[in-house]
mmCIF file of C-alpha atoms in Angstrom:
data_model
loop_
_atom_site.group_PDB
_atom_site.id
_atom_site.type_symbol
_atom_site.label_atom_id
_atom_site.label_comp_id
_atom_site.label_asym_id
_atom_site.label_seq_id
_atom_site.Cartn_x
_atom_site.Cartn_y
_atom_site.Cartn_z
ATOM 1 C CA UNK A 1303 35.924 -27.015 -34.163
ATOM 2 C CA UNK A 1304 38.362 -24.851 -32.277
ATOM 3 C CA UNK A 1305 42.017 -25.653 -32.733
ATOM 4 C CA UNK A 1306 43.238 -26.290 -29.205
ATOM 5 C CA UNK A 1307 46.795 -27.187 -30.150
ATOM 6 C CA UNK A 1308 49.737 -24.870 -29.839
ATOM 7 C CA UNK A 1309 53.404 -25.317 -30.598
ATOM 8 C CA UNK A 1310 55.712 -25.142 -27.591
ATOM 9 C CA UNK A 1311 58.590 -22.958 -28.809
ATOM 10 C CA UNK A 1312 61.125 -24.625 -26.514
ATOM 11 C CA UNK A 1313 60.379 -28.257 -27.286
ATOM 12 C CA UNK A 1314 58.864 -27.753 -30.757
ATOM 13 C CA UNK A 1315 56.149 -30.214 -29.758
ATOM 14 C CA UNK A 1316 52.440 -29.700 -30.205
ATOM 15 C CA UNK A 1317 50.599 -29.422 -26.892
ATOM 16 C CA UNK A 1318 46.865 -29.536 -26.267
ATOM 17 C CA UNK A 1319 45.456 -26.776 -24.083
ATOM 18 C CA UNK A 1320 42.506 -27.160 -21.756
ATOM 19 C CA UNK A 1321 40.063 -24.911 -23.633
ATOM 20 C CA UNK A 1322 36.406 -24.297 -23.028
ATOM 21 C CA UNK A 1323 33.882 -23.107 -25.610
ATOM 22 C CA UNK A 1324 31.539 -20.350 -24.444
ATOM 23 C CA UNK A 1325 30.589 -16.988 -25.957
ATOM 24 C CA UNK A 1326 34.166 -16.445 -27.095
ATOM 25 C CA UNK A 1327 35.790 -18.726 -29.652
ATOM 26 C CA UNK A 1328 38.164 -19.921 -26.925
ATOM 27 C CA UNK A 1329 38.256 -19.596 -23.128
ATOM 28 C CA UNK A 1330 41.479 -20.182 -21.251
ATOM 29 C CA UNK A 1331 41.783 -20.525 -17.492
ATOM 30 C CA UNK A 1332 44.918 -18.714 -16.287
ATOM 31 C CA UNK A 1333 46.089 -18.916 -12.683
ATOM 32 C CA UNK A 1334 48.281 -16.236 -11.132
ATOM 33 C CA UNK A 1335 50.535 -17.513 -8.346
ATOM 34 C CA UNK A 1336 53.365 -16.260 -6.138
ATOM 35 C CA UNK A 1337 54.099 -15.229 -2.582
ATOM 36 C CA UNK A 1338 51.839 -12.816 -0.740
ATOM 37 C CA UNK A 1339 52.429 -9.100 -1.310
ATOM 38 C CA UNK A 1340 54.101 -9.490 -4.708
ATOM 39 C CA UNK A 1341 51.300 -7.567 -6.446
ATOM 40 C CA UNK A 1342 49.269 -10.319 -8.128
ATOM 41 C CA UNK A 1343 45.925 -8.640 -7.407
ATOM 42 C CA UNK A 1344 47.170 -5.201 -8.449
ATOM 43 C CA UNK A 1345 48.601 -6.627 -11.658
ATOM 44 C CA UNK A 1346 45.310 -8.369 -12.479
ATOM 45 C CA UNK A 1347 43.244 -5.242 -11.701
ATOM 46 C CA UNK A 1348 45.525 -3.136 -13.876
ATOM 47 C CA UNK A 1349 45.282 -5.585 -16.792
ATOM 48 C CA UNK A 1350 41.522 -6.265 -16.596
ATOM 49 C CA UNK A 1351 40.154 -2.935 -15.395
ATOM 50 C CA UNK A 1352 42.939 -0.451 -16.155
ATOM 51 C CA UNK A 1353 42.964 0.512 -12.474
ATOM 52 C CA UNK A 1354 46.064 0.887 -10.338
ATOM 53 C CA UNK A 1355 45.912 1.217 -6.569
ATOM 54 C CA UNK A 1356 48.339 1.325 -3.671
ATOM 55 C CA UNK A 1357 45.797 -0.161 -1.256
ATOM 56 C CA UNK A 1358 46.795 -3.677 -0.260
ATOM 57 C CA UNK A 1359 44.158 -6.181 0.785
ATOM 58 C CA UNK A 1360 45.144 -9.784 1.328
ATOM 59 C CA UNK A 1361 43.441 -12.158 -1.117
ATOM 60 C CA UNK A 1362 41.457 -14.717 0.846
ATOM 61 C CA UNK A 1363 41.457 -17.915 -1.214
ATOM 62 C CA UNK A 1364 41.051 -16.638 -4.771
ATOM 63 C CA UNK A 1365 39.788 -13.711 -6.805
ATOM 64 C CA UNK A 1366 38.458 -14.009 -10.350
ATOM 65 C CA UNK A 1367 38.294 -11.684 -13.367
ATOM 66 C CA UNK A 1368 37.774 -12.082 -17.094
ATOM 67 C CA UNK A 1369 39.424 -10.335 -20.013
ATOM 68 C CA UNK A 1370 38.130 -10.609 -23.580
ATOM 69 C CA UNK A 1371 40.658 -10.359 -26.389
ATOM 70 C CA UNK A 1372 40.540 -10.466 -30.167
ATOM 71 C CA UNK A 1373 43.558 -12.018 -31.840
ATOM 72 C CA UNK A 1374 45.015 -9.779 -34.552
ATOM 73 C CA UNK A 1375 46.041 -12.540 -36.923
ATOM 74 C CA UNK A 1376 42.830 -14.583 -36.913
ATOM 75 C CA UNK A 1377 40.161 -12.322 -35.457
ATOM 76 C CA UNK A 1378 39.249 -15.103 -33.009
ATOM 77 C CA UNK A 1379 37.751 -14.062 -29.687
ATOM 78 C CA UNK A 1380 39.584 -15.331 -26.606
ATOM 79 C CA UNK A 1381 38.273 -15.097 -23.065
ATOM 80 C CA UNK A 1382 40.966 -15.198 -20.383
ATOM 81 C CA UNK A 1383 39.562 -16.371 -17.074
ATOM 82 C CA UNK A 1384 42.134 -15.064 -14.602
ATOM 83 C CA UNK A 1385 42.328 -16.636 -11.151
ATOM 84 C CA UNK A 1386 44.327 -14.666 -8.584
ATOM 85 C CA UNK A 1387 45.315 -17.083 -5.828
ATOM 86 C CA UNK A 1388 46.294 -16.230 -2.258
ATOM 87 C CA UNK A 1389 50.044 -16.389 -1.722
ATOM 88 C CA UNK A 1390 50.034 -17.087 2.010
ATOM 89 C CA UNK A 1391 50.800 -20.655 3.072
ATOM 90 C CA UNK A 1392 47.669 -20.831 5.247
ATOM 91 C CA UNK A 1393 45.557 -20.856 2.048
ATOM 92 C CA UNK A 1394 47.661 -23.511 0.296
ATOM 93 C CA UNK A 1395 45.202 -26.416 0.505
ATOM 94 C CA UNK A 1396 42.310 -24.207 -0.558
ATOM 95 C CA UNK A 1397 43.984 -22.549 -3.542
ATOM 96 C CA UNK A 1398 45.545 -25.622 -5.125
ATOM 97 C CA UNK A 1399 42.065 -26.929 -5.963
ATOM 98 C CA UNK A 1400 41.668 -23.862 -8.201
ATOM 99 C CA UNK A 1401 44.724 -24.903 -10.247
ATOM 100 C CA UNK A 1402 42.962 -27.842 -11.893
ATOM 101 C CA UNK A 1403 41.861 -27.285 -15.471
ATOM 102 C CA UNK A 1404 44.228 -24.368 -16.026
ATOM 103 C CA UNK A 1405 45.639 -23.800 -19.490
ATOM 104 C CA UNK A 1406 48.338 -21.379 -18.344
ATOM 105 C CA UNK A 1407 50.028 -20.017 -15.239
ATOM 106 C CA UNK A 1408 51.641 -16.673 -14.449
ATOM 107 C CA UNK A 1409 54.332 -16.874 -11.752
ATOM 108 C CA UNK A 1410 54.837 -13.496 -10.079
ATOM 109 C CA UNK A 1411 57.700 -12.268 -7.916
ATOM 110 C CA UNK A 1412 58.464 -8.819 -6.550
ATOM 111 C CA UNK A 1413 61.500 -6.675 -7.309
ATOM 112 C CA UNK A 1414 61.685 -5.686 -3.654
ATOM 113 C CA UNK A 1415 61.344 -9.212 -2.222
ATOM 114 C CA UNK A 1416 64.215 -11.584 -3.065
ATOM 115 C CA UNK A 1417 62.508 -14.458 -1.205
ATOM 116 C CA UNK A 1418 59.541 -14.215 -3.576
ATOM 117 C CA UNK A 1419 61.901 -14.984 -6.471
ATOM 118 C CA UNK A 1420 63.521 -17.895 -4.649
ATOM 119 C CA UNK A 1421 60.055 -19.332 -3.904
ATOM 120 C CA UNK A 1422 59.072 -19.467 -7.600
ATOM 121 C CA UNK A 1423 60.515 -22.981 -7.832
ATOM 122 C CA UNK A 1424 58.197 -24.111 -5.014
ATOM 123 C CA UNK A 1425 55.208 -22.500 -6.742
ATOM 124 C CA UNK A 1426 56.157 -24.219 -9.977
ATOM 125 C CA UNK A 1427 56.242 -27.589 -8.232
ATOM 126 C CA UNK A 1428 52.773 -27.011 -6.722
ATOM 127 C CA UNK A 1429 51.252 -26.000 -10.042
ATOM 128 C CA UNK A 1430 52.870 -28.833 -11.987
ATOM 129 C CA UNK A 1431 51.640 -31.368 -9.415
ATOM 130 C CA UNK A 1432 48.054 -30.297 -10.181
ATOM 131 C CA UNK A 1433 48.297 -29.289 -13.850
ATOM 132 C CA UNK A 1434 51.218 -31.243 -15.312
ATOM 133 C CA UNK A 1435 54.659 -30.071 -16.368
ATOM 134 C CA UNK A 1436 53.491 -29.039 -19.842
ATOM 135 C CA UNK A 1437 51.341 -26.131 -18.605
ATOM 136 C CA UNK A 1438 52.121 -22.885 -20.421
ATOM 137 C CA UNK A 1439 54.081 -20.674 -18.023
ATOM 138 C CA UNK A 1440 55.038 -17.015 -17.817
ATOM 139 C CA UNK A 1441 57.374 -15.478 -15.227
ATOM 140 C CA UNK A 1442 56.634 -11.851 -14.260
ATOM 141 C CA UNK A 1443 58.859 -9.550 -12.242
ATOM 142 C CA UNK A 1444 56.452 -7.113 -10.614
ATOM 143 C CA UNK A 1445 56.975 -3.766 -8.889
ATOM 144 C CA UNK A 1446 59.770 -2.763 -11.261
ATOM 145 C CA UNK A 1447 59.008 0.848 -10.355
ATOM 146 C CA UNK A 1448 60.694 0.023 -7.021
ATOM 147 C CA UNK A 1449 64.070 -0.985 -8.498
ATOM 148 C CA UNK A 1450 65.831 1.301 -6.003
ATOM 149 C CA UNK A 1451 64.514 -1.035 -3.260
ATOM 150 C CA UNK A 1452 65.541 -4.243 -5.068
ATOM 151 C CA UNK A 1453 67.126 -6.992 -2.999
ATOM 152 C CA UNK A 1454 70.141 -8.371 -4.852
ATOM 153 C CA UNK A 1455 71.569 -10.665 -2.185
#
């Protein structure tokens, strides 16, 4: 039996994750959300494939990749199923159906787009409406190589 409980460091409560058993010991669905053009697809490609590109193509609906990991402390195999969702409002109804069953979410904003940071609260509300407020969350500031173009206002 796979232990699908983790301790939330902030609340010190044990939370159950939505885990799926497949080839790996544990599979976790992770959604990546944020405004369009914040670099979600590039970030996912870099993490999963080790490839960086400057070519921007709008994600239509969602994109999907997997990353297999081995945990140092236990040797357990973990499969991350990463779902890159479109950030444009016109895809909102389509992409929110992909949120269901997620064990974690990565909220992404861009260094050069202040509005993308302000909109994180709206993204959080959308995700929590579908997944619950106890979903494991990570906030990522992307495009830090463009700090000279950062919007501070």
